[in-house]
Coordinates of C-alpha atoms in Angstrom, one line a residue:
M2 CA 0.1 -0.1 0.0
K3 CA 2.9 2.4 1.0
R4 CA 4.5 1.7 -2.6
L5 CA 1.4 2.6 -4.4
F6 CA 0.7 5.6 -3.0
A7 CA 4.4 6.7 -3.4
L8 CA 4.0 5.8 -7.0
C9 CA 0.5 8.2 -6.9
F10 CA 2.2 10.7 -5.5
A11 CA 5.1 10.7 -7.9
L12 CA 2.4 10.6 -10.8
L13 CA 0.8 13.6 -9.3
L14 CA 4.3 15.4 -8.8
S15 CA 4.9 14.5 -12.7
T16 CA 1.8 15.9 -13.8
A17 CA 2.0 19.0 -11.8
A18 CA 5.3 19.6 -13.2
H19 CA 4.3 19.4 -16.9
A20 CA 1.7 21.9 -16.0
R21 CA 4.3 24.2 -14.8
G22 CA 6.4 23.4 -18.0
Y23 CA 9.2 21.5 -16.0
A24 CA 9.8 18.0 -17.3
I25 CA 13.2 16.4 -17.6
Q26 CA 14.0 15.1 -21.3
H27 CA 17.7 13.8 -20.5
L28 CA 19.8 13.2 -17.6
E29 CA 23.4 11.5 -18.4
P30 CA 24.8 9.6 -17.0
G31 CA 21.5 7.7 -15.6
N32 CA 23.8 5.9 -13.0
W33 CA 27.2 5.3 -11.9
W34 CA 29.3 2.9 -9.3
V35 CA 30.4 2.9 -5.8
G36 CA 34.2 2.8 -5.3
M37 CA 35.3 4.7 -8.5
R38 CA 38.0 6.8 -8.3
H39 CA 35.9 9.4 -10.3
D40 CA 33.5 9.8 -7.6
R41 CA 32.2 13.5 -8.4
V42 CA 30.0 12.8 -11.3
E43 CA 28.6 15.8 -13.3
L44 CA 25.0 14.9 -14.6
L45 CA 23.6 16.5 -17.7
V46 CA 20.3 17.7 -17.2
H47 CA 18.1 18.9 -19.8
G48 CA 14.6 19.9 -19.6
P49 CA 12.1 23.1 -20.5
G50 CA 13.1 25.6 -18.1
I51 CA 15.1 23.2 -15.8
A52 CA 17.8 25.8 -14.8
A53 CA 15.2 27.5 -12.6
L54 CA 14.9 24.3 -10.2
A55 CA 17.3 23.4 -7.6
P56 CA 18.5 19.7 -7.4
R57 CA 18.1 17.9 -4.0
V58 CA 19.3 14.2 -2.9
A59 CA 18.3 12.2 0.2
W60 CA 20.6 9.2 0.2
D61 CA 23.3 8.3 2.5
G62 CA 26.8 8.9 1.3
V63 CA 25.3 11.2 -2.0
T64 CA 25.6 14.7 -1.8
V65 CA 24.9 17.3 -4.5
A66 CA 28.5 19.0 -4.6
D67 CA 27.7 21.7 -7.1
V68 CA 25.2 23.0 -9.3
A69 CA 26.3 25.1 -12.5
R70 CA 23.7 26.8 -14.9
V71 CA 24.6 28.0 -18.3
E72 CA 23.2 30.6 -20.7
N73 CA 20.4 27.9 -21.8
P74 CA 17.7 27.8 -19.2
N75 CA 16.9 24.2 -20.6
Y76 CA 20.0 22.9 -18.9
L77 CA 21.5 22.2 -15.5
F78 CA 25.1 20.5 -14.5
V79 CA 24.8 18.9 -11.3
T80 CA 27.8 17.4 -9.7
L81 CA 27.0 14.4 -7.4
A82 CA 29.6 13.5 -4.9
I83 CA 29.8 9.9 -4.0
A84 CA 31.4 8.8 -0.8
P85 CA 32.9 5.1 -0.6
T86 CA 30.5 4.5 2.0
A87 CA 27.6 5.0 -0.1
K88 CA 25.2 2.1 -0.7
P89 CA 24.3 0.6 -4.0
G90 CA 20.5 1.2 -5.0
R91 CA 17.8 3.2 -6.8
L92 CA 17.6 6.6 -5.5
H93 CA 15.8 9.8 -6.9
I94 CA 17.1 13.1 -7.6
D95 CA 14.6 15.9 -6.6
F96 CA 14.5 19.2 -8.6
M97 CA 12.8 22.0 -6.3
D98 CA 10.8 24.8 -7.1
G99 CA 11.1 26.6 -3.6
E100 CA 9.8 24.0 -1.3
R101 CA 7.8 22.1 -3.8
I102 CA 9.2 19.2 -5.9
A103 CA 8.7 19.8 -9.3
V104 CA 10.1 16.8 -11.0
R105 CA 11.4 13.5 -9.3
H106 CA 13.9 11.6 -11.5
P107 CA 15.3 8.4 -10.9
W108 CA 18.8 7.4 -10.5
R109 CA 20.8 4.6 -9.5
L110 CA 24.2 3.6 -7.7
D111 CA 25.5 0.3 -9.0
T112 CA 28.2 -2.1 -7.6
R113 CA 31.3 -2.7 -9.6
E114 CA 32.1 -6.0 -11.0
A115 CA 35.2 -7.5 -8.9
G116 CA 38.6 -6.5 -10.2
S117 CA 37.0 -4.1 -12.6
A118 CA 39.6 -1.4 -11.9
Q119 CA 42.6 -4.0 -12.6
R120 CA 41.1 -5.3 -15.8
R121 CA 43.9 -5.8 -18.1
G122 CA 43.7 -4.4 -21.9
F123 CA 44.8 -5.6 -24.8
D124 CA 48.5 -5.5 -25.9
A125 CA 50.7 -7.3 -28.2
R126 CA 49.8 -11.2 -26.7
D127 CA 46.7 -10.2 -28.5
A128 CA 45.2 -10.1 -32.1
I129 CA 42.0 -7.9 -32.7
Y130 CA 39.3 -9.1 -35.4
L131 CA 37.5 -5.9 -36.5
V132 CA 33.9 -6.2 -37.5
T133 CA 31.4 -3.9 -39.4
P134 CA 28.5 -4.7 -37.1
D135 CA 25.7 -4.2 -39.9
R136 CA 27.7 -6.5 -42.6
F137 CA 28.6 -9.1 -40.1
A138 CA 25.7 -11.2 -39.2
N139 CA 22.0 -10.9 -39.1
A140 CA 20.6 -12.9 -36.2
D141 CA 17.7 -10.6 -35.1
T142 CA 15.4 -9.8 -38.3
G143 CA 13.1 -8.3 -35.7
N144 CA 15.4 -5.2 -35.5
D145 CA 16.5 -4.7 -39.1
S146 CA 14.1 -1.5 -39.0
A147 CA 13.2 0.2 -36.1
A148 CA 10.6 2.6 -35.0
G149 CA 11.5 6.1 -34.8
M150 CA 14.6 5.3 -36.7
F151 CA 15.3 7.6 -40.0
E152 CA 16.8 4.9 -42.2
H153 CA 15.5 1.4 -42.9
A154 CA 17.0 -1.9 -44.0
D155 CA 17.7 -2.2 -47.6
R156 CA 20.3 -4.9 -48.1
A157 CA 20.5 -4.1 -52.0
D158 CA 21.9 -0.8 -51.3
P159 CA 25.7 -0.7 -50.7
N160 CA 25.4 2.2 -48.6
G161 CA 22.2 1.3 -46.9
R162 CA 21.6 -0.7 -43.8
H163 CA 21.7 -4.4 -44.1
G164 CA 20.6 -5.7 -40.9
G165 CA 24.0 -7.3 -39.1
D166 CA 23.5 -6.7 -35.2
I167 CA 25.0 -7.7 -31.9
A168 CA 23.3 -11.0 -31.6
G169 CA 24.9 -12.0 -34.8
M170 CA 28.6 -11.2 -33.5
R171 CA 27.2 -13.0 -30.3
R172 CA 26.4 -16.2 -32.3
H173 CA 29.9 -16.3 -34.0
L174 CA 32.0 -15.7 -31.3
D175 CA 33.1 -19.4 -31.2
Y176 CA 34.4 -18.6 -35.0
I177 CA 36.2 -15.6 -34.1
A178 CA 38.2 -17.6 -31.3
G179 CA 38.6 -20.6 -33.4
L180 CA 40.5 -18.1 -35.7
G181 CA 42.9 -17.2 -33.0
F182 CA 41.7 -13.7 -32.5
T183 CA 41.6 -12.6 -28.6
Q184 CA 39.7 -9.1 -29.3
L185 CA 36.8 -8.4 -30.9
W186 CA 36.6 -4.8 -32.4
P187 CA 33.2 -3.5 -33.6
M188 CA 32.6 -0.3 -35.5
P189 CA 30.6 2.1 -33.2
L190 CA 27.4 0.5 -31.7
L191 CA 25.8 3.9 -30.6
E192 CA 22.6 5.2 -31.9
N193 CA 23.1 6.6 -35.5
N194 CA 19.5 8.3 -36.3
Q195 CA 20.8 9.7 -39.2
P196 CA 18.5 9.8 -42.8
A197 CA 21.3 8.0 -44.7
Y198 CA 24.7 6.2 -44.5
S199 CA 23.8 5.3 -40.7
Y200 CA 25.0 1.9 -41.0
H201 CA 29.1 2.9 -40.4
G202 CA 28.1 4.4 -36.7
Y203 CA 30.4 7.0 -36.6
A204 CA 27.6 9.9 -36.8
I205 CA 26.2 9.1 -33.2
T206 CA 23.0 10.8 -32.2
D207 CA 22.9 9.3 -28.2
L208 CA 26.1 8.7 -26.5
Y209 CA 24.4 6.5 -23.6
R210 CA 22.4 4.4 -26.2
T211 CA 22.9 1.6 -28.5
D212 CA 21.4 1.9 -31.7
P213 CA 18.0 -0.4 -31.8
R214 CA 18.9 -1.6 -35.3
L215 CA 21.8 -3.6 -33.6
G216 CA 20.3 -4.3 -30.1
S217 CA 20.3 -2.9 -26.5
N218 CA 22.6 -1.8 -24.1
E219 CA 22.3 -4.9 -22.4
D220 CA 23.0 -7.0 -25.5
V221 CA 26.4 -4.9 -25.6
R222 CA 27.3 -6.0 -22.0
A223 CA 25.9 -9.6 -22.7
L224 CA 28.3 -9.8 -25.8
S225 CA 31.2 -8.3 -23.8
R226 CA 30.4 -11.3 -21.0
E227 CA 29.9 -14.2 -23.7
A228 CA 33.3 -12.9 -25.3
R229 CA 35.3 -13.0 -22.3
R230 CA 34.1 -16.4 -21.5
R231 CA 35.8 -17.3 -24.9
G232 CA 39.0 -15.6 -24.0
I233 CA 37.9 -12.5 -26.4
G234 CA 37.8 -9.0 -25.1
L235 CA 35.6 -6.3 -26.4
V236 CA 37.2 -3.1 -28.0
M237 CA 34.7 0.0 -28.2
D238 CA 35.0 2.4 -31.0
V239 CA 34.7 5.6 -29.4
V240 CA 34.1 9.2 -31.2
L241 CA 35.2 12.4 -29.2
N242 CA 35.7 14.6 -32.2
H243 CA 32.2 14.8 -33.4
I244 CA 28.5 13.8 -33.3
G245 CA 25.9 12.9 -36.1
S246 CA 23.7 16.2 -37.2
Q247 CA 20.7 14.4 -35.8
H248 CA 21.9 14.6 -32.3
W249 CA 19.5 16.5 -29.9
W250 CA 22.0 18.8 -29.1
L251 CA 21.7 20.4 -32.4
R252 CA 18.2 21.4 -31.5
D253 CA 18.9 22.7 -28.3
P254 CA 22.6 23.1 -27.5
P255 CA 23.5 23.7 -24.0
T256 CA 26.1 26.8 -24.9
R257 CA 27.0 28.5 -27.8
D258 CA 30.4 27.1 -27.8
W259 CA 29.1 23.5 -27.6
I260 CA 29.6 22.9 -31.3
N261 CA 32.2 24.7 -33.3
R262 CA 31.1 26.7 -36.1
A263 CA 27.9 26.0 -35.6
D264 CA 26.3 28.8 -37.5
A265 CA 27.4 27.5 -40.9
F266 CA 29.1 24.4 -42.1
V267 CA 32.9 24.7 -42.4
E268 CA 34.7 21.5 -43.1
T269 CA 38.0 20.8 -41.4
N270 CA 41.3 21.1 -44.0
H271 CA 42.5 17.8 -42.5
R272 CA 45.7 19.1 -42.4
R273 CA 47.1 17.0 -39.2
T274 CA 50.7 18.4 -39.4
T275 CA 49.4 21.9 -38.3
V276 CA 49.1 20.6 -34.7
Q277 CA 52.8 19.8 -34.5
D278 CA 54.3 22.1 -37.4
P279 CA 56.0 24.9 -35.8
H280 CA 55.8 27.1 -39.1
A281 CA 51.8 26.6 -39.5
A282 CA 49.5 29.6 -39.7
P283 CA 47.4 29.7 -36.8
A284 CA 44.1 29.8 -39.0
D285 CA 45.1 26.5 -40.3
R286 CA 45.4 25.0 -37.3
A287 CA 42.1 25.9 -36.2
L288 CA 40.8 24.9 -39.1
F289 CA 42.0 21.5 -38.6
T290 CA 40.7 21.1 -35.3
D291 CA 37.3 23.2 -35.3
G292 CA 36.3 22.5 -38.5
W293 CA 33.5 19.8 -39.4
F294 CA 34.7 16.4 -40.3
V295 CA 31.8 16.2 -42.9
R296 CA 28.6 17.9 -43.2
S297 CA 26.8 15.3 -41.4
M298 CA 29.3 15.2 -38.5
P299 CA 29.4 18.7 -36.4
D300 CA 32.6 19.1 -34.6
L301 CA 32.5 19.4 -30.8
N302 CA 34.1 21.8 -28.7
Q303 CA 35.9 19.8 -26.1
R304 CA 37.5 23.2 -24.6
N305 CA 34.0 23.5 -23.3
P306 CA 34.7 21.9 -19.6
H307 CA 31.2 20.6 -19.3
L308 CA 31.5 19.1 -22.5
A309 CA 34.9 17.7 -21.5
R310 CA 33.6 16.1 -18.3
Y311 CA 30.4 14.8 -20.4
L312 CA 32.7 12.9 -22.8
I313 CA 35.3 11.6 -20.2
Q314 CA 32.4 10.2 -18.1
N315 CA 30.7 8.6 -21.2
T316 CA 33.6 6.6 -21.7
L317 CA 34.6 5.6 -18.2
W318 CA 30.6 4.7 -18.3
W319 CA 30.9 2.4 -21.0
I320 CA 34.2 0.8 -19.8
E321 CA 32.4 -0.1 -16.4
Y322 CA 29.1 -0.9 -17.9
A323 CA 30.2 -3.1 -20.7
G324 CA 33.2 -4.6 -19.3
L325 CA 35.6 -3.4 -22.1
S326 CA 39.1 -4.6 -22.5
G327 CA 40.0 -1.4 -24.8
I328 CA 39.2 1.3 -26.9
R329 CA 39.9 2.6 -30.5
E330 CA 39.4 6.4 -30.8
D331 CA 38.2 7.5 -34.0
T332 CA 39.8 10.8 -35.6
F333 CA 42.0 11.2 -32.6
G334 CA 44.1 14.5 -33.8
Y335 CA 41.0 16.1 -34.7
A336 CA 39.8 17.0 -31.1
D337 CA 41.5 19.5 -28.8
A338 CA 44.9 18.5 -27.7
D339 CA 44.8 19.3 -24.2
F340 CA 41.5 17.5 -23.7
L341 CA 42.6 14.3 -25.4
S342 CA 45.4 14.3 -22.8
A343 CA 43.1 14.9 -19.8
W344 CA 40.6 12.2 -21.5
A345 CA 43.2 9.7 -21.7
Q346 CA 44.8 10.4 -18.4
A347 CA 41.2 10.2 -16.7
V348 CA 40.7 6.4 -18.2
L349 CA 44.1 5.2 -17.0
E350 CA 43.8 6.8 -13.4
E351 CA 40.6 4.6 -13.4
Y352 CA 41.8 1.7 -14.9
P353 CA 45.8 1.7 -15.2
D354 CA 46.3 -1.6 -17.2
F355 CA 43.9 -0.7 -19.7
A356 CA 44.4 -0.5 -23.6
M357 CA 43.4 2.7 -26.0
V358 CA 44.6 3.3 -29.3
G359 CA 44.4 6.2 -31.6
E360 CA 43.6 6.9 -35.0
E361 CA 45.8 9.3 -36.6
W362 CA 45.8 8.5 -40.4
S363 CA 49.1 9.7 -41.6
A364 CA 52.2 8.0 -43.2
N365 CA 54.6 10.1 -41.3
P366 CA 55.5 8.4 -37.7
A367 CA 56.6 11.4 -36.3
I368 CA 53.3 12.7 -36.5
V369 CA 51.9 9.7 -34.9
A370 CA 54.5 9.4 -32.3
H371 CA 53.4 12.6 -31.1
W372 CA 50.4 11.6 -29.5
Q373 CA 51.8 8.2 -27.7
H374 CA 52.2 8.4 -23.8
G375 CA 55.8 9.1 -23.0
K376 CA 56.9 11.3 -26.0
A377 CA 58.5 14.5 -25.3
N378 CA 57.3 16.9 -27.6
P379 CA 58.8 20.2 -28.4
D380 CA 55.4 22.0 -28.3
G381 CA 55.1 20.8 -24.7
H382 CA 51.8 18.7 -25.3
V383 CA 52.0 15.6 -22.7
P384 CA 50.4 12.6 -24.1
H385 CA 48.7 9.7 -22.1
M386 CA 47.5 7.4 -25.1
P387 CA 49.1 4.1 -24.6
G388 CA 48.7 3.1 -28.6
M389 CA 48.3 4.2 -31.8
L390 CA 47.3 2.6 -35.1
D391 CA 50.3 2.4 -37.0
F392 CA 49.4 4.1 -40.2
P393 CA 52.9 4.4 -41.4
L394 CA 53.6 1.0 -41.4
Q395 CA 50.4 -0.1 -43.2
I396 CA 51.0 2.2 -45.9
A397 CA 54.6 1.3 -46.4
L398 CA 53.4 -2.6 -46.5
R399 CA 50.7 -1.9 -48.9
S400 CA 53.3 0.3 -51.3
A401 CA 55.8 -2.3 -50.7
L402 CA 53.9 -5.3 -52.5
V403 CA 52.8 -3.2 -55.6
Q404 CA 56.2 -1.4 -56.2
P405 CA 59.1 -2.8 -58.1
E406 CA 62.2 -3.7 -56.1
G407 CA 64.8 -1.4 -56.6
W408 CA 67.3 0.7 -54.6
D409 CA 64.6 3.1 -53.2
S410 CA 61.4 1.1 -53.7
G411 CA 59.5 -2.1 -52.8
F412 CA 60.5 -3.7 -49.4
I413 CA 63.1 -1.2 -48.6
G414 CA 60.0 1.2 -48.0
L415 CA 58.5 -1.4 -45.4
Y416 CA 61.9 -1.7 -43.9
E417 CA 63.1 1.9 -43.5
T418 CA 59.6 2.6 -42.1
L419 CA 60.1 0.1 -39.3
A420 CA 63.5 1.7 -38.6
N421 CA 61.7 4.9 -37.8
D422 CA 60.4 2.9 -34.6
F423 CA 63.0 5.2 -32.5
V424 CA 60.4 7.9 -32.7
Y425 CA 58.0 6.4 -30.8
P426 CA 58.1 5.8 -26.8
D427 CA 56.7 2.3 -27.1
P428 CA 56.4 1.0 -30.5
G429 CA 55.2 -2.6 -29.0
R430 CA 52.0 -0.9 -28.3
L431 CA 51.1 0.0 -31.6
V432 CA 48.4 -1.6 -33.7
V433 CA 49.6 -2.9 -36.9
F434 CA 47.2 -3.8 -39.7
A435 CA 47.4 -4.1 -43.8
E436 CA 43.8 -2.9 -44.1
N437 CA 40.7 -1.7 -42.2
H438 CA 37.0 -0.5 -42.9
D439 CA 38.4 2.9 -44.3
S440 CA 40.9 1.2 -46.9
S441 CA 40.4 -1.0 -50.0
R442 CA 41.1 -4.5 -48.9
V443 CA 44.6 -6.0 -49.5
L444 CA 43.3 -8.4 -51.9
A445 CA 41.8 -6.0 -54.3
Q446 CA 45.1 -4.0 -54.2
L447 CA 47.0 -7.0 -55.1
D448 CA 44.5 -7.9 -58.2
G449 CA 43.3 -10.8 -56.4
D450 CA 47.2 -12.3 -55.9
L451 CA 46.5 -14.8 -52.8
A452 CA 50.2 -15.6 -52.4
L453 CA 51.0 -11.8 -52.1
W454 CA 47.8 -11.6 -49.6
K455 CA 49.3 -14.1 -47.4
L456 CA 52.7 -12.5 -47.4
A457 CA 50.8 -9.3 -46.0
I458 CA 48.8 -11.0 -43.4
A459 CA 52.0 -13.1 -42.2
Y460 CA 53.7 -9.6 -41.8
I461 CA 51.1 -8.4 -39.6
A462 CA 51.1 -11.3 -37.5
T463 CA 54.9 -11.5 -37.1
T464 CA 56.0 -7.6 -36.9
R465 CA 56.2 -6.0 -33.4
G466 CA 52.8 -4.8 -32.0
T467 CA 49.4 -6.0 -32.0
P468 CA 47.9 -7.2 -35.2
Q469 CA 44.3 -6.1 -36.4
F470 CA 42.6 -8.2 -39.0
Y471 CA 39.4 -7.1 -41.1
Y472 CA 36.5 -9.5 -41.0
G473 CA 35.7 -11.4 -44.1
S474 CA 39.2 -11.3 -45.5
E475 CA 39.9 -14.8 -44.3
V476 CA 37.2 -15.8 -46.7
L477 CA 38.6 -13.6 -49.5
L478 CA 36.0 -10.6 -49.4
R479 CA 37.4 -8.3 -51.9
G480 CA 35.8 -5.0 -53.2
P481 CA 37.0 -2.5 -55.3
K482 CA 40.5 -1.7 -55.9
E483 CA 39.5 1.9 -55.5
R484 CA 38.1 2.9 -52.2
N485 CA 34.3 2.6 -52.1
D486 CA 33.3 2.2 -48.5
G487 CA 29.7 0.4 -49.0
L488 CA 31.3 -2.4 -51.3
L489 CA 34.7 -2.9 -49.2
R490 CA 32.7 -3.4 -46.0
A491 CA 30.7 -6.2 -47.8
D492 CA 28.1 -8.7 -46.1
M493 CA 30.0 -11.7 -44.4
P494 CA 28.8 -15.0 -46.3
G495 CA 26.7 -16.9 -44.4
G496 CA 25.7 -14.2 -42.1
W497 CA 22.1 -13.9 -43.9
R498 CA 19.6 -16.8 -44.1
G499 CA 19.5 -17.9 -47.7
D500 CA 23.4 -16.9 -48.4
A501 CA 24.9 -19.5 -51.3
A502 CA 28.2 -19.6 -49.1
D503 CA 28.7 -19.9 -45.3
A504 CA 32.0 -18.6 -44.0
F505 CA 31.1 -19.7 -40.4
S506 CA 30.6 -23.6 -41.6
G507 CA 32.4 -23.7 -44.5
R508 CA 29.5 -24.5 -46.8
G509 CA 29.9 -23.3 -50.1
L510 CA 33.4 -21.9 -49.9
T511 CA 35.5 -22.1 -52.9
P512 CA 38.9 -24.1 -52.5
Q513 CA 41.0 -20.9 -52.5
Q514 CA 38.5 -19.3 -49.8
R515 CA 38.9 -22.9 -47.5
N516 CA 42.8 -22.4 -48.0
A517 CA 42.8 -18.4 -46.9
Q518 CA 40.7 -19.1 -44.1
A519 CA 42.9 -22.2 -43.1
F520 CA 46.1 -20.0 -43.2
V521 CA 44.6 -17.2 -41.0
R522 CA 43.6 -19.8 -38.8
A523 CA 46.7 -21.7 -38.3
L524 CA 48.9 -18.2 -38.5
F525 CA 46.9 -16.7 -35.6
N526 CA 46.7 -19.4 -33.3
W527 CA 50.4 -20.4 -33.8
R528 CA 50.9 -16.7 -32.9
K529 CA 48.7 -17.1 -30.1
R530 CA 50.7 -19.7 -28.4
T531 CA 54.1 -18.2 -29.4
P532 CA 55.4 -15.8 -26.8
V533 CA 58.6 -14.4 -28.8
L534 CA 56.0 -13.0 -31.2
H535 CA 54.4 -10.9 -28.6
D536 CA 57.4 -9.3 -26.6
G537 CA 60.4 -10.9 -28.5
A538 CA 63.1 -8.2 -29.7
L539 CA 62.9 -7.7 -33.6
Q540 CA 66.0 -7.5 -35.8
H541 CA 65.7 -7.1 -39.7
Y542 CA 68.1 -7.4 -42.3
A543 CA 68.1 -4.9 -45.2
P544 CA 66.1 -6.3 -48.0
V545 CA 68.1 -7.9 -51.0
D546 CA 66.7 -8.9 -54.6
G547 CA 63.2 -8.7 -53.3
V548 CA 63.6 -10.8 -50.0
Y549 CA 63.0 -9.5 -46.6
V550 CA 64.4 -11.4 -43.5
Y551 CA 63.8 -10.3 -39.8
F552 CA 64.0 -12.4 -36.7
R553 CA 61.7 -12.2 -33.3
Y554 CA 64.0 -13.6 -30.4
D555 CA 64.0 -13.7 -26.5
A556 CA 66.6 -10.7 -25.7
T557 CA 67.4 -12.5 -22.3
A558 CA 68.0 -15.5 -23.6
G559 CA 70.6 -13.9 -26.2
K560 CA 70.1 -14.4 -30.2
R561 CA 70.9 -18.2 -29.9
G562 CA 67.8 -19.0 -27.8
K563 CA 64.4 -19.8 -29.2
T564 CA 63.8 -17.7 -32.2
V565 CA 61.5 -17.2 -35.1
M566 CA 62.8 -16.5 -38.6
I567 CA 60.4 -14.8 -40.9
A568 CA 61.9 -14.3 -44.8
L569 CA 59.3 -12.5 -47.1
N570 CA 59.8 -13.5 -50.8
K571 CA 58.1 -11.0 -53.1
N572 CA 59.8 -12.6 -56.2
A573 CA 57.6 -14.4 -58.8
Q574 CA 59.7 -17.3 -58.7
P575 CA 61.4 -19.3 -55.9
T576 CA 64.5 -17.8 -54.7
A577 CA 67.8 -19.2 -53.0
L578 CA 68.6 -17.4 -49.8
A579 CA 72.0 -17.4 -48.4
L580 CA 72.0 -17.9 -44.7
G581 CA 75.5 -16.9 -44.0
R582 CA 74.4 -13.6 -43.5
F583 CA 72.0 -14.4 -40.6
G584 CA 75.0 -16.0 -38.4
D585 CA 73.7 -14.1 -35.4
F586 CA 70.8 -16.6 -35.2
I587 CA 71.5 -19.5 -37.5
G588 CA 74.4 -21.7 -36.7
T589 CA 75.9 -25.2 -37.6
D590 CA 74.0 -26.8 -34.9
S591 CA 70.5 -24.9 -35.5
R592 CA 67.4 -26.8 -35.9
A593 CA 64.2 -25.5 -37.6
R594 CA 60.8 -26.5 -38.2
D595 CA 58.1 -24.8 -40.3
A596 CA 55.9 -22.8 -37.7
L597 CA 52.5 -23.5 -39.4
D598 CA 52.8 -27.4 -40.2
G599 CA 55.5 -28.3 -37.8
Q600 CA 57.6 -30.0 -40.7
P601 CA 61.3 -30.1 -40.1
V602 CA 63.4 -27.9 -42.4
V603 CA 67.1 -28.2 -43.2
L604 CA 69.3 -25.3 -42.7
G605 CA 72.3 -25.6 -44.9
T606 CA 74.4 -22.9 -46.6
S607 CA 71.1 -21.6 -48.2
L608 CA 67.3 -22.1 -47.9
L609 CA 65.0 -22.2 -51.1
L610 CA 62.0 -19.8 -50.4
P611 CA 58.9 -20.3 -52.5
A612 CA 57.5 -17.8 -54.8
K613 CA 55.6 -14.9 -53.5
S614 CA 55.8 -16.4 -49.9
A615 CA 56.3 -15.9 -46.3
T616 CA 58.5 -18.4 -44.8
L617 CA 57.8 -18.9 -41.1
L618 CA 60.4 -20.9 -39.1
E619 CA 60.8 -21.5 -35.7
I620 CA 64.7 -22.2 -35.0
A621 CA 66.5 -23.5 -32.0
P622 CA 70.0 -24.9 -31.2
A623 CA 70.5 -28.3 -31.8
D624 CA 70.2 -29.3 -27.8
G625 CA 67.4 -26.3 -27.5
A626 CA 63.7 -27.2 -27.1
Q627 CA 61.5 -26.1 -30.2
G628 CA 59.0 -23.7 -30.1
E629 CA 55.8 -24.1 -27.8

C-alpha cells in the first residue's frame, strides 16, 4: 500500500510539473558505481526551464556538490559527490521549485564487478578482429528496421543498412575465437539516427544508447560477457571529435560554443601536421581541429569544460558498464589536444592497465608518435595515449607489395618505415594492420594475388605490436580496388539466411576461400601460443633482391635461444636465400621447423624460398627446445 501511494504521489508531482512546463527530457549518465576513483559525477540535465529548479538528493553517501547553470535555461549541470561508504541502490533526484518538488527523477548507484579497476587491456599478446556490425551477421531480423529511426534496412543498397546486429556477433564468437583472435573490435554500436549512411556508426546521435537496429545496451554487455568466456575482449570504437547532425544537441545546444562553427558548415582542412608544425598558420591549425569532419558530423568543442567532463564520463561509463578491454578512438588528432591528454589520463587513472589506441591517419611516424604516452614533444604537449594505429607501417606495407624492387622502392620502404621506431616511446604498443574499414582490401589492391595476400597477413602477425585483421578477408572478401566504403564493407558470407556460401560453417566456400581461411586460422593460433611474437625483440636485415628477412627472439636468452625467422619473398619465382648473413641467429647446430605445419626444415648454406611467400621458421640450437 505504501509503495502504491508513493507511485501515485510521484505521478501527481509529474503531472503538476508538466503543467508548470517542467519536465526532464535527458539526464545523463543515468547511473554510476560505488568505489570509482572518479567519484564526483557531473550530470547533464535537460528539460524546459529546468535551470530554474534546485536539485536535491536524499541518500546516504551521496550529496549535491555543485550546481552550474549556463546560458540555456533548459540545462542544469549537477555534480554528485559519491562517498566510498555509499550504498548501491535505486534513488531519486528531486528538482525543487522553492519548497515544492517540481520533478522527481530516478537514478541508480551500482556495485562494480570484482577486479574492475585492475582489468587487463589488450596488448601484443592479442590479435584484434575488426567487424562492421551491420555487415557481419543478422541473427535478429526483427530489428532490421526500428520505430523512430530514419533509415530502414535495404540490403540491396551498398550504402544502406543490411541488418547485421549484436546478436549476429554473439552467435559467431566461437568462430572468431577459433581463428585465433582474442579481441573483438566492432565499429561504433551507438545510436546513429541519421537519414542516410547510418550503418557505419560514426555519426552518433545518442552517446548513452545502443542503436536499436543493432540491439540494446544490455545486448552490448551480454556480448562482452560471452566474449570474455571465450577468451575474447571487447574493444569499443569511441568518437570524441564529432557527433551526428541529428543529435538532439543540435536542436537545443547547452551553450553557444558547444559545437564548433555552429552557425555555418565549415569543413576541416584535414591538415593534421598543423598540430605539430612550428611554421603552421594559426588559422590553418584552428580549421583542422574546429572544422566539421563532414557536413553530417558537427564538430564538438572539447574546450568547453562541461562537454569535456561529459565525454570523459561517457567513456568511463561504457568501460564499466560493458566490461570493455580496450578502446579504439576515432579521428584522434582532430579533437582539442589538451582535452585528449586529460581524457586519456582520466581513463588510465581509473583503469591503470587498460588499453587504448588512437587513429592518426598519417604516413609520417613523427606525426603518429606525437600522441603516444611518454613522447617528449617540442610544443609541450603531454600525451597519455598508450597506443596508436600504425598507419605509417600499413601504408608502407601496401606500397611495398605493389612497387617494383629497387634501390629506394619495394621492400626497402617497409624496412625503413620500421626503422623509424626510434621516434615512438613504445612501438610495441602500436596496432599493426594491412587493411581496415577505411581502406580498400589488400586482396583488391593486389589484383587477387592470393600468395602476396598471405605474405601481407603473415607480416602483420609477426612484426612488433598488436595485429588487427578485418572481418571477411579470411574468406577473400575483395571489394573494389579504389576505395568504396559500401562495397569494401561487404556482407560476411553466411551471415544472412539464404546466403549461397557460409564462412562460419565452410559450406559453399571455394577451394581458394578454404585455403585462405585455413591459413589465417593456423597463423593466428600459432601466434597466440608463441610468446616470442608477443614481447620478443625484432632484428631485421636490409632487403636484398626482393627478399626481406627479420627475426623475433627472446632478448633475455640471447640471439641463439628460441627464435622465429620470417623470410618474405616477393619474387614471382623461388629464390635461394644464402644463410651466412644470419649467423647471429643460425649456426651449424641450429634446427628448424615450419611454424605452421611443424615439418622439419634443413638449414644448410642456403634456404629455398617459394615464390611470393612468407617462410615462417621456428629455430633452436640442436640441444635446445623447439617452439611451444
